[in-house]
Tab-separated table of C-alpha atoms and ligand atoms in Angstrom:
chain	number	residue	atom	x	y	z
E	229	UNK	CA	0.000	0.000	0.000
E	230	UNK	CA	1.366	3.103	-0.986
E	231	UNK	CA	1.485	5.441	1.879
E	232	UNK	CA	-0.376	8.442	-0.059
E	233	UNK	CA	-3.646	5.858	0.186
E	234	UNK	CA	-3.167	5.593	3.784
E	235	UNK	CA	-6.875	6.305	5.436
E	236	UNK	CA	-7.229	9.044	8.126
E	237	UNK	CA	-6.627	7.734	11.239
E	238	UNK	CA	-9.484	7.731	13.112
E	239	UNK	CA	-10.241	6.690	16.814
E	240	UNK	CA	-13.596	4.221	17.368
E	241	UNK	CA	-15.497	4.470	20.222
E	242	UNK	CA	-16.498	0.271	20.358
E	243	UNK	CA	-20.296	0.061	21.108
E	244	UNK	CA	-20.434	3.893	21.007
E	245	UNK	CA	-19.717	3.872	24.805
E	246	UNK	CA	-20.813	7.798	25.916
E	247	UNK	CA	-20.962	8.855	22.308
E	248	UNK	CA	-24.448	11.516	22.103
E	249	UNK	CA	-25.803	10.144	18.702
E	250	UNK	CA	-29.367	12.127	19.625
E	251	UNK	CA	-30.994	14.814	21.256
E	252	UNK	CA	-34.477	13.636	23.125
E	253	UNK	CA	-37.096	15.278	25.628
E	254	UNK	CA	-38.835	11.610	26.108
E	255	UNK	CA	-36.834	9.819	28.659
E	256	UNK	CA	-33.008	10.050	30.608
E	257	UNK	CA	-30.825	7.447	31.754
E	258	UNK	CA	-29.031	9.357	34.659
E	259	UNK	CA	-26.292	6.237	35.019
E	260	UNK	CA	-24.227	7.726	38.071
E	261	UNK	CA	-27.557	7.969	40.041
E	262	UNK	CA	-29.687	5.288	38.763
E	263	UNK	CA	-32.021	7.117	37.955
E	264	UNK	CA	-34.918	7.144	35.305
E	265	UNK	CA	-37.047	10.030	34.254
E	266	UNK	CA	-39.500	10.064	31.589
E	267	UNK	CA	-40.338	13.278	30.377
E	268	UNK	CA	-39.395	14.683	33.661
E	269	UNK	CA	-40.444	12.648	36.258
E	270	UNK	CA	-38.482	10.507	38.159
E	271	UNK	CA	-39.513	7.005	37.703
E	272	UNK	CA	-40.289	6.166	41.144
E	273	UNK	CA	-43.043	8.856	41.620
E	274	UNK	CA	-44.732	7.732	39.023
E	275	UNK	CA	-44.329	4.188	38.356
E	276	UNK	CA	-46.970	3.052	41.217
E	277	UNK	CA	-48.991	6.054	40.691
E	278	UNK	CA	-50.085	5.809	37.089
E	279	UNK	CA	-51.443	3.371	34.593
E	280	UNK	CA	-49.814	2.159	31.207
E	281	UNK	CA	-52.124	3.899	29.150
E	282	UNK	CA	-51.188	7.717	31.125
E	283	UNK	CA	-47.437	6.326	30.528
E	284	UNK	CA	-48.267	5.924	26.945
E	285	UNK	CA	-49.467	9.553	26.545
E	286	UNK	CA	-47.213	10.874	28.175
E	287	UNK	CA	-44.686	9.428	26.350
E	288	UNK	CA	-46.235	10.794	23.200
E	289	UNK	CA	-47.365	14.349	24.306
E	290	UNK	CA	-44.982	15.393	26.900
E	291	UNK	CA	-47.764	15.820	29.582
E	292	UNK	CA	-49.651	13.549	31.637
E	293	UNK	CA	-53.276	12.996	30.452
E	294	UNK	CA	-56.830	14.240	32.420
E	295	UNK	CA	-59.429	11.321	32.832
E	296	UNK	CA	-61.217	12.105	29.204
E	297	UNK	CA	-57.873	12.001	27.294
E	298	UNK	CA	-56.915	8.710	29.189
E	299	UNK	CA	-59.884	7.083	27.680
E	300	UNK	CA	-60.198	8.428	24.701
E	301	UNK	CA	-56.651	6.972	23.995
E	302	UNK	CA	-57.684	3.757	25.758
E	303	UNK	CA	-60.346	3.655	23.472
E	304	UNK	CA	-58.621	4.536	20.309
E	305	UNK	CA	-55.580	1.984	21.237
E	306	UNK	CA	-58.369	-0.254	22.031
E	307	UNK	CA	-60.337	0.193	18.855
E	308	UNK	CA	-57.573	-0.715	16.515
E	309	UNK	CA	-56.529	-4.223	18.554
E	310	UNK	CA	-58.104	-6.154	15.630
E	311	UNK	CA	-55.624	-7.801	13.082
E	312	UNK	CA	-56.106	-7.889	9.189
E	313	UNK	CA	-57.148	-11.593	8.403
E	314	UNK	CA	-53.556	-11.875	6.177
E	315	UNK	CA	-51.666	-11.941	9.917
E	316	UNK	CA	-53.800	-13.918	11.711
E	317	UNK	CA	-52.708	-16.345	8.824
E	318	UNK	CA	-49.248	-15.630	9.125
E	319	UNK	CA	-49.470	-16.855	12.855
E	320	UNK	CA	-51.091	-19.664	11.661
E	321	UNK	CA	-48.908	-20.728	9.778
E	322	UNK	CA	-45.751	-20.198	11.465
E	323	UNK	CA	-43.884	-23.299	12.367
E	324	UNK	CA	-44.983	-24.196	15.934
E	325	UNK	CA	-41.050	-24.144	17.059
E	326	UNK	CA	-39.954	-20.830	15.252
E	327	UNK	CA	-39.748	-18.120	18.140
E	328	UNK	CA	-42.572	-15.978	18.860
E	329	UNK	CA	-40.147	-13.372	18.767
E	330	UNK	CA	-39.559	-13.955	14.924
E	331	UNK	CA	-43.006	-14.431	14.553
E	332	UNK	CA	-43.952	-11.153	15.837
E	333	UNK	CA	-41.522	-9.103	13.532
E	334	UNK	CA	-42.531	-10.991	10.769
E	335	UNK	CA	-45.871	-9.938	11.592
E	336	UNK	CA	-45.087	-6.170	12.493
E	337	UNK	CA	-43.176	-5.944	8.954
E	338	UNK	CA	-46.725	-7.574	7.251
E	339	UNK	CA	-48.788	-5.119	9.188
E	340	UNK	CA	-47.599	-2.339	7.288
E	341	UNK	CA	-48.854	-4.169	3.641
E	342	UNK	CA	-52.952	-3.460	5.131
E	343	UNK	CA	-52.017	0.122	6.568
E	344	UNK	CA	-53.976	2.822	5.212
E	345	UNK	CA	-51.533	5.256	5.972
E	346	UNK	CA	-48.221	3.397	5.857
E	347	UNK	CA	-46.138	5.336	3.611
E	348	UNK	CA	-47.397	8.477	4.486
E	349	UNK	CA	-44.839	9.840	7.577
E	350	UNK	CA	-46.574	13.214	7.941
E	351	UNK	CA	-47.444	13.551	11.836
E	352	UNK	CA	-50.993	13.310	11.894
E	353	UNK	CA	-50.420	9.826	9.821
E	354	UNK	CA	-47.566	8.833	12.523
E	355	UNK	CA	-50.053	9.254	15.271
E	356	UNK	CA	-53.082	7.378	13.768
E	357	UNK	CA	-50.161	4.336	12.716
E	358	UNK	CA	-48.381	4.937	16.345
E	359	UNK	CA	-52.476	3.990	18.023
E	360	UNK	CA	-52.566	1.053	15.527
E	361	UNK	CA	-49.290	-0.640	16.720
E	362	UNK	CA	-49.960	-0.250	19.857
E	363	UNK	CA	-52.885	-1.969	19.581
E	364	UNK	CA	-52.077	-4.428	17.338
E	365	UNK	CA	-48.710	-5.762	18.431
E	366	UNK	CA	-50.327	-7.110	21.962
E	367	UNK	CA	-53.416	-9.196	19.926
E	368	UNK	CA	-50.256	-10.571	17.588
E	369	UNK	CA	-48.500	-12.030	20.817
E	370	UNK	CA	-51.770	-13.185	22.750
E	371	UNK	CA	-53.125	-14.624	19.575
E	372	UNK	CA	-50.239	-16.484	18.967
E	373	UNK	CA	-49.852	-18.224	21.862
E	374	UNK	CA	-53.540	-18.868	22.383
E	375	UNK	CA	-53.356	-20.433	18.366
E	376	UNK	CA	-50.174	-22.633	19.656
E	377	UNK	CA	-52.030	-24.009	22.384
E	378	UNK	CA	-55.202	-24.372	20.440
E	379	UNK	CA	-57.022	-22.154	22.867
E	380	UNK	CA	-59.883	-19.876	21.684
E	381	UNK	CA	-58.774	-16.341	20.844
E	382	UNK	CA	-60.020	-13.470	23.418
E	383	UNK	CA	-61.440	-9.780	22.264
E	384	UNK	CA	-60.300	-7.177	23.778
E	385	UNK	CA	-61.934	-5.905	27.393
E	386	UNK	CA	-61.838	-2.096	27.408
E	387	UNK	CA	-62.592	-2.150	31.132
E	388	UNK	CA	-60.121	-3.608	32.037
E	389	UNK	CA	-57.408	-1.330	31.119
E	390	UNK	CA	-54.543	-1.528	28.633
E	391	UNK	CA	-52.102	-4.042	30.505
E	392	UNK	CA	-54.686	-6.196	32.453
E	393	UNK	CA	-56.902	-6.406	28.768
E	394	UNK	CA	-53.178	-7.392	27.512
E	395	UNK	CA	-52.279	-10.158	29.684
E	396	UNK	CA	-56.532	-11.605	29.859
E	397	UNK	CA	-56.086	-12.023	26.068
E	398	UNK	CA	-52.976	-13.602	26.489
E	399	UNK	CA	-53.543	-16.144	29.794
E	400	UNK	CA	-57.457	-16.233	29.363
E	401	UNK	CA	-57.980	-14.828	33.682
E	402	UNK	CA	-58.856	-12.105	34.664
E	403	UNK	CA	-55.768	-10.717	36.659
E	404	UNK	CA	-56.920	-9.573	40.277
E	405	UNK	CA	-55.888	-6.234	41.976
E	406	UNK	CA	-51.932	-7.421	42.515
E	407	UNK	CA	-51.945	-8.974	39.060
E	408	UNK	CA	-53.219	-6.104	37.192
E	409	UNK	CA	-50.881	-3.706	38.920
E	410	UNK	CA	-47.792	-5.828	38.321
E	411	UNK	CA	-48.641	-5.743	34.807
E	412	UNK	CA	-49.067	-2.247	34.162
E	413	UNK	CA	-45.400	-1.642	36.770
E	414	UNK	CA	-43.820	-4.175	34.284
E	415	UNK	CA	-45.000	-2.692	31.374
E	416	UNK	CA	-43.994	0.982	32.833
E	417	UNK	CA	-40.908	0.504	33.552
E	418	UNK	CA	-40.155	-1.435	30.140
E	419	UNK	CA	-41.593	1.282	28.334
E	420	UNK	CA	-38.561	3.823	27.378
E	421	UNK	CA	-34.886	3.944	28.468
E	422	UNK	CA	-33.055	6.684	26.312
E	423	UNK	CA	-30.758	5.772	23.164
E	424	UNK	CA	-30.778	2.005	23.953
E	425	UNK	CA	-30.239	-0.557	20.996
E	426	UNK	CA	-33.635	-1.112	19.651
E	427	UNK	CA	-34.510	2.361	19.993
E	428	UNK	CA	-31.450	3.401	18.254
E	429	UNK	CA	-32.230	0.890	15.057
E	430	UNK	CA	-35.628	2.213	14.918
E	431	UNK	CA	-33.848	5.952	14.373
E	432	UNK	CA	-31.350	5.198	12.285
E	433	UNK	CA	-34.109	3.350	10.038
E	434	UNK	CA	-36.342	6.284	9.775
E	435	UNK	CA	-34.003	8.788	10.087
E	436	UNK	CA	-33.647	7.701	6.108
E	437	UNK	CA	-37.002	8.707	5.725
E	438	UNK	CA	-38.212	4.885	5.629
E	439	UNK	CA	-41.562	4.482	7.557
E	440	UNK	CA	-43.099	3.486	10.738
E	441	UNK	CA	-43.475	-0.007	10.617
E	442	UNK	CA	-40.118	-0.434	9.069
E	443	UNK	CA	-38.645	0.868	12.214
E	444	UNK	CA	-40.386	-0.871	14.529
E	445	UNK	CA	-39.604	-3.759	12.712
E	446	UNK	CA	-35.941	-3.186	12.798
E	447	UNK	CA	-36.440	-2.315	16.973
E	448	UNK	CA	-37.743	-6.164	17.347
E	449	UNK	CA	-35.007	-7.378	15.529
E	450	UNK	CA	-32.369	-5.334	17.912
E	451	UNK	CA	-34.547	-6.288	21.314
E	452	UNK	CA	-34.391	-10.135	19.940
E	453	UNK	CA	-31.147	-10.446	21.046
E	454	UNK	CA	-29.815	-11.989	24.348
E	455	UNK	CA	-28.053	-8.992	25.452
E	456	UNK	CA	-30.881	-6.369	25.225
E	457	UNK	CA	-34.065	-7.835	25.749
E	458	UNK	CA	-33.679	-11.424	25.166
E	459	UNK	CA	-31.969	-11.512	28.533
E	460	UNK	CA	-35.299	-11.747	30.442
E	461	UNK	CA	-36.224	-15.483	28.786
E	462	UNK	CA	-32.712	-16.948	29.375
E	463	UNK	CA	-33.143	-15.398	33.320
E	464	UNK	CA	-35.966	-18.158	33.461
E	465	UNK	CA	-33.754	-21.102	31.754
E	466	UNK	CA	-30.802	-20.002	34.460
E	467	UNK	CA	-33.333	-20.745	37.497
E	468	UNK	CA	-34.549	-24.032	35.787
E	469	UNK	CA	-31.062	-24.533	35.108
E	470	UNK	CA	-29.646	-23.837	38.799
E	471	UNK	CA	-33.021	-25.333	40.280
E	472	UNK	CA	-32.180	-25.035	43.767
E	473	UNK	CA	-30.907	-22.796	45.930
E	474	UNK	CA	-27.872	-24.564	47.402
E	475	UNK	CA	-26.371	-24.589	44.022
E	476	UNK	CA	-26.349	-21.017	43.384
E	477	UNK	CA	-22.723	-20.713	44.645
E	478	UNK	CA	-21.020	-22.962	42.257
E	479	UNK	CA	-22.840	-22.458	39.422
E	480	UNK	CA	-21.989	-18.357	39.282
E	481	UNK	CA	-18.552	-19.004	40.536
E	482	UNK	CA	-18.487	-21.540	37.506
E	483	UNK	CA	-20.099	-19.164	34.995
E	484	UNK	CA	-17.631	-16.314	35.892
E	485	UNK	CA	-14.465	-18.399	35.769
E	486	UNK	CA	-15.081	-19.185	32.619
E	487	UNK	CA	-16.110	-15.707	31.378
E	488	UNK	CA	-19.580	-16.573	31.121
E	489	UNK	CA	-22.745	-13.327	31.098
E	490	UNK	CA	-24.729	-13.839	34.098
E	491	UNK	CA	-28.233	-12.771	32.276
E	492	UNK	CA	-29.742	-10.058	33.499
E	493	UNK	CA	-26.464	-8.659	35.264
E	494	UNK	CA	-24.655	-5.271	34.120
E	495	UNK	CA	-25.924	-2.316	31.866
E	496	UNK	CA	-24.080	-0.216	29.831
E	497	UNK	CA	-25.307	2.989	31.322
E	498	UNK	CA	-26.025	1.908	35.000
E	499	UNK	CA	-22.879	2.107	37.694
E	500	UNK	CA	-25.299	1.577	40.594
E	501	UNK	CA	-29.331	-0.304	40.325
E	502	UNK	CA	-31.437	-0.535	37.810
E	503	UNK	CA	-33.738	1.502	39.414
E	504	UNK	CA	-36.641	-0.661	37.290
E	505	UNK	CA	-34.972	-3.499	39.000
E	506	UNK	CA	-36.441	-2.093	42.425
E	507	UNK	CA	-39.590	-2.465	41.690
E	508	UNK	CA	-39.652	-5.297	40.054
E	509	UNK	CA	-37.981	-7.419	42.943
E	510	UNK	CA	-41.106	-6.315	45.274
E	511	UNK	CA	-43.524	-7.526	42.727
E	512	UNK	CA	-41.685	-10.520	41.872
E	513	UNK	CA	-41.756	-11.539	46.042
E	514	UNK	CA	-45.482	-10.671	46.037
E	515	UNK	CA	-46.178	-12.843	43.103
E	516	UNK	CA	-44.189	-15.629	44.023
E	517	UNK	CA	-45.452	-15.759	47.215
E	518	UNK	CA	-49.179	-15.665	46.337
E	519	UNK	CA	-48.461	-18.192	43.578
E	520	UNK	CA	-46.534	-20.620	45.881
E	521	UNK	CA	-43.222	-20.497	44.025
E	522	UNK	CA	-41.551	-17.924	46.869
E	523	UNK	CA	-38.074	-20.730	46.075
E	524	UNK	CA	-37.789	-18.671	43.086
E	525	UNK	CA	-37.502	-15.404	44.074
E	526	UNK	CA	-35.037	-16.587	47.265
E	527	UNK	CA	-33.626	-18.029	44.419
E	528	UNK	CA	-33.221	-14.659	42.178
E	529	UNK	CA	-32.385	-12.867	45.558
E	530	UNK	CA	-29.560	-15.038	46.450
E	531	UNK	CA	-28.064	-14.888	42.844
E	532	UNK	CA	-28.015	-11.129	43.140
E	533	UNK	CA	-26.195	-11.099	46.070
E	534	UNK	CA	-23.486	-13.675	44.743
E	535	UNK	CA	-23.510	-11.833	41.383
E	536	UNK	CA	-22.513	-8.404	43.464
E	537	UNK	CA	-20.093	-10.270	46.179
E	538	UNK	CA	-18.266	-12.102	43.229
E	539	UNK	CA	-18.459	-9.076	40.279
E	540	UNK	CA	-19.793	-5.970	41.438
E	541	UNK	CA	-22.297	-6.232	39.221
E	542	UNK	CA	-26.166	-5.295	40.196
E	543	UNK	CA	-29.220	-6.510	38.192
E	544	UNK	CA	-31.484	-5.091	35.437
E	545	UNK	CA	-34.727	-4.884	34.360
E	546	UNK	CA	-34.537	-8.100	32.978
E	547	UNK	CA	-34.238	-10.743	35.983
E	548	UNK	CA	-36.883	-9.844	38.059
E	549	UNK	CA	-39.243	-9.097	35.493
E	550	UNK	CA	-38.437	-12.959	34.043
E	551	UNK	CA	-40.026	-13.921	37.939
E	552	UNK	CA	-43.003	-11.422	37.418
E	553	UNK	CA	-43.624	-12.351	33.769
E	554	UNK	CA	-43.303	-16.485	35.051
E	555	UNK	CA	-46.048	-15.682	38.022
E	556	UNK	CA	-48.636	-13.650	36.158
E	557	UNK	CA	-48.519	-16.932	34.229
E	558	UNK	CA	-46.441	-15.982	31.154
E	559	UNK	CA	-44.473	-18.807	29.415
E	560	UNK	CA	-40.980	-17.873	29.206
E	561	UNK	CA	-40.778	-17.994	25.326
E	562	UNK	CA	-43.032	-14.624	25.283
E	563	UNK	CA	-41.336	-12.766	27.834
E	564	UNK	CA	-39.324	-11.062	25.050
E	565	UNK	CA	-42.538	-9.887	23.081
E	566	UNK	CA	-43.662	-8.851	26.497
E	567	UNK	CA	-41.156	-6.055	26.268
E	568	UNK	CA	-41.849	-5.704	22.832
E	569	UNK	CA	-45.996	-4.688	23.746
E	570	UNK	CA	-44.090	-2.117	26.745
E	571	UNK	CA	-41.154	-0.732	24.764
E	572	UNK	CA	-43.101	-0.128	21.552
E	573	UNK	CA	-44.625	3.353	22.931
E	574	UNK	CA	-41.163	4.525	23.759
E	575	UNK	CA	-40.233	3.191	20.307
E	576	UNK	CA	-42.587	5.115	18.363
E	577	UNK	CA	-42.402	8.491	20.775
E	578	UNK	CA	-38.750	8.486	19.284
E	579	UNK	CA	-39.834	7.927	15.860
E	580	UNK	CA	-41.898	10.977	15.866
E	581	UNK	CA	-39.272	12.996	17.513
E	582	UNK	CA	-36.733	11.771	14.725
E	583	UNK	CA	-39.138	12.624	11.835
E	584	UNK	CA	-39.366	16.244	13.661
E	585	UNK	CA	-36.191	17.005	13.305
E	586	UNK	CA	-34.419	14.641	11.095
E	587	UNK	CA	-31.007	14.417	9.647
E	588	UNK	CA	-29.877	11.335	8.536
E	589	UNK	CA	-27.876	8.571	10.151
E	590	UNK	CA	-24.683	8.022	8.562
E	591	UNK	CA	-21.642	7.352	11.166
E	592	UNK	CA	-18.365	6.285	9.907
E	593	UNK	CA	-16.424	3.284	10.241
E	594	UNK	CA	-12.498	2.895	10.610
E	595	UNK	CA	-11.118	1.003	7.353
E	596	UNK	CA	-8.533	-1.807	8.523
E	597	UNK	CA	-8.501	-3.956	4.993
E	598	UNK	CA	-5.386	-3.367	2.201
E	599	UNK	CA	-5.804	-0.803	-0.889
E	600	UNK	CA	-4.297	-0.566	-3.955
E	601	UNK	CA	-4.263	-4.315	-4.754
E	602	UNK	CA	-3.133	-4.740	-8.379
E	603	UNK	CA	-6.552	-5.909	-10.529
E	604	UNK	CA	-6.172	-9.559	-12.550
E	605	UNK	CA	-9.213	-10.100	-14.536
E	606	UNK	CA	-11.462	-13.139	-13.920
E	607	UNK	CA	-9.946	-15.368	-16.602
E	608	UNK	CA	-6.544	-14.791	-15.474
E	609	UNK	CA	-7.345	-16.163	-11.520
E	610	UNK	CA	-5.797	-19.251	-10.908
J	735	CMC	N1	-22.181	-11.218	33.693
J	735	CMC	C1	-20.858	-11.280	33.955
J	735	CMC	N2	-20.020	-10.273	33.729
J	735	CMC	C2	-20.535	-9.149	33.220
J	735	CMC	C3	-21.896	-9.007	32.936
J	735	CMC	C4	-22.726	-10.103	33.204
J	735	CMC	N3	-24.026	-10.041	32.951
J	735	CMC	N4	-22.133	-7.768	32.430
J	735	CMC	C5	-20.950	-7.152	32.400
J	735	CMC	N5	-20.000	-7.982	32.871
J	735	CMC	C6	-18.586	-7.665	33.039
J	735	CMC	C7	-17.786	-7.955	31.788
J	735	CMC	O1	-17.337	-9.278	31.724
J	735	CMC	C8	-16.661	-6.967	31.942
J	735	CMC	O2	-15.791	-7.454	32.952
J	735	CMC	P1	-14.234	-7.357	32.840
J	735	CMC	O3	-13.958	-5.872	32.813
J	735	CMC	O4	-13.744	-8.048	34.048
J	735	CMC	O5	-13.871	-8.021	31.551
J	735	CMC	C9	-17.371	-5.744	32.548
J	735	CMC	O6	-18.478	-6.259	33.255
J	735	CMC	C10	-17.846	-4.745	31.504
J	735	CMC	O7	-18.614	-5.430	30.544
J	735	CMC	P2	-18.919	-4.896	29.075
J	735	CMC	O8	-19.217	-6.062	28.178
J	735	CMC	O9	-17.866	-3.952	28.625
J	735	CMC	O10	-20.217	-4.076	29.320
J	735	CMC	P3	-21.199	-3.569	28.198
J	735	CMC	O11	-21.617	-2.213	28.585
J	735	CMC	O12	-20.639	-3.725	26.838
J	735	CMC	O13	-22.418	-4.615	28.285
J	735	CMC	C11	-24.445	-5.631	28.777
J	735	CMC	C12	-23.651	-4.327	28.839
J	735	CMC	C13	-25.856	-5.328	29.228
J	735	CMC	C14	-24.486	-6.135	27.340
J	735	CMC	C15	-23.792	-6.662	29.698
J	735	CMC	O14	-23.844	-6.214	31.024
J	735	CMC	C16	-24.397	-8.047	29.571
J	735	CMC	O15	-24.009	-8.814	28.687
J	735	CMC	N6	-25.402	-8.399	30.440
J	735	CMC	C17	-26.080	-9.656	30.324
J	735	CMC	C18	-27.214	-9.554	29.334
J	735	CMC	C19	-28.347	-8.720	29.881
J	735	CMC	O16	-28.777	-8.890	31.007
J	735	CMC	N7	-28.879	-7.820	29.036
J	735	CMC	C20	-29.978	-6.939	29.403
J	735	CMC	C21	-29.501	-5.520	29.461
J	735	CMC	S1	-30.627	-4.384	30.301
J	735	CMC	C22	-32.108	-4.441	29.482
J	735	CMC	C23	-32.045	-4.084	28.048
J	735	CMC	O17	-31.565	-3.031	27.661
J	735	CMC	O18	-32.520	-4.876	27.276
């Protein structure tokens, strides 16, 4: 290489550790603290205090809602829960062991072929398209599990509010008081967390002007993964795995020696608690308690205390919501889509916010292949 072709040397930040890539009003990460604020407030003044659907327009207008605006979007979100007869199809005909996960993005990306508005990305268009996902991605995951189990499929139940309605289509009970109000913490707390992964694929993908569904397709493809929000199913396979509590010890200490991710251990932003995972841990001993599985939250408990004595490391949102999710009757293989149904309101606040003020995407990368290799044409290869 001659040394006139030599690219600029250029420093990369790996995982974009601390680099600002956006400005947002809709939610901050204060990682010294542990800390969580969306749109202002402080996550632990409101997370008992209000329901999913005031955390939803919130989320979207800045402002928490009076009564009449908190059902008049309950009723709009409500309104649009029924799915084209194309995706019901789709779920259908998904092979029974492909992972609800990959069904649900496959059927997020087909929901956008039967929108009226879903190439149009003018605000009023975003809105009506945000009301629609956020209806429709909850009936995707209930119906699909009810369909796999060859259980009758549930309408929705206004009165019982978003997350309650949610997890009756899904399990087929109607959640009491403690149920209900785990479900709408869990799906609170899931429901925005600054420039994380997912919410960063969904910018980049319509920051080039590509639409809604697009990039909240691309956001289930980034949550998929084990170390964002896949985390929360494989915190359920580590307590089958581990199974009781006297072999906690060994199996961490084993895990760590050999380099192993504890799941739902460490953030990237965190240096103290989650402070989702403090609420979550009360929930998950009230649930496990009523539902006579309290082994698995001295279980969890014990594991974050070895995790902390042997790493320093505290947990996330992820393991105690895999106890909640397990106790309100979840199966494990949905507790990812869970987060998808939470996080998609955060998801499509910053959608509209990038639209608002959009430039595109386009970071940079560090070359480290050769130039200037000498060309032999195709015949001349050996
Ligand atoms: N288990 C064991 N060690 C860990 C863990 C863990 N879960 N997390 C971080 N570490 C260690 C890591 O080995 C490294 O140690 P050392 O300096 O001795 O080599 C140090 O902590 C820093 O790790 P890192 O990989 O540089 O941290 P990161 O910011 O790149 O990763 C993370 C953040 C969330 C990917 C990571 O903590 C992890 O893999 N956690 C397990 C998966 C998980 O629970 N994901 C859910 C994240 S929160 C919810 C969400 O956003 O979806």
């Amino acid at each position: 290489m001659g040394s006139q072709e030599k690219p600029v040397e250029k420093i990369v930040v790996r995982g974009l550790e601390g680099v600002v890539a956006a400005e947002t009003s809709i939610s901050y990460v204060d990682g010294v603290h542990g800390r969580l604020y969306y749109q202002g407030y402080d996550i632990h003044d409101i997370a008992e205090q209000i329901s999913f659907i005031e955390c939803i327009f919130l989320l979207w207008n800045g402002r928490l809602p009076n009564r009449r605006e908190c059902d008049e979007m309950r009723n709009a979100i409500v309104g649009e829960m029924k799915l084209p007869d194309a995706v019901l199809e789709l779920l259908k005909a998904s092979p029974e062991k492909s992972h609800p996960m990959a069904v649900l993005r496959t059927a997020v990306s087909l929901l956008s072929c039967f929108d009226p508005d879903a190439d149009d990305t003018t605000p009023s268009a975003n809105y009506r398209k945000a009301k629609r996902l956020a209806g429709q991605i909850p009936t995707i995951i209930a119906h699909l599990h009810r369909l796999r189990n060859g259980l009758p499929l549930l309408t929705p139940r206004p009165e019982l509010g978003l997350s309650a309605n949610f997890l009756h289509m899904l399990t087929g009970n109607i959640p009491d008081e403690l149920e209900k109000r785990a479900m709408d913490i869990l799906m609170i707390l899931h429901a925005d967390h600054g420039l994380n992964a997912s919410t960063f694929a969904a910018r980049v993908i319509c920051s080039t002007l590509s639409d809604m569904h697009s990039a909240v397709t691309g956001a289930i493809g980034a949550l998929k993964g084990p170390l964002h929000g896949g985390a929360n199913e494989k915190v359920m396979g580590m307590l089958h795995e581990i199974n009781h509590i006297d072999r906690i010890q060994e199996y961490i200490e084993g895990m760590l020696e050999n380099k192993k991710r504890i799941m739902g251990f460490g953030h990237r932003v965190y240096r103290t608690e989650d402070p989702r995972a403090k609420h979550l841990r009360k929930y998950s001993e009230l649930l496990c308690e009523k539902t006579s599985q309290k082994h698995l939250f001295e279980m969890s408990h014990r594991i974050e205390k070895i995790v902390f004595e042997q790493k320093g490391i505290y947990p996330n949102v992820d393991f105690y919501s895999a106890t909640v999710q397990h106790a309100l009757g979840i199966p494990a293989a949905y507790f990812t889509t869970i987060f998808v149904a939470s996080r998609t309101p955060g998801w499509l606040a910053h959608i509209i916010e990038q639209y608002s003020d959009n430039r595109l995407i386009r970071p940079t990368s560090k070359y480290t292949g050769e130039m200037g290799i000498p060309f032999v044409p195709l015949g001349k290869r050996g």
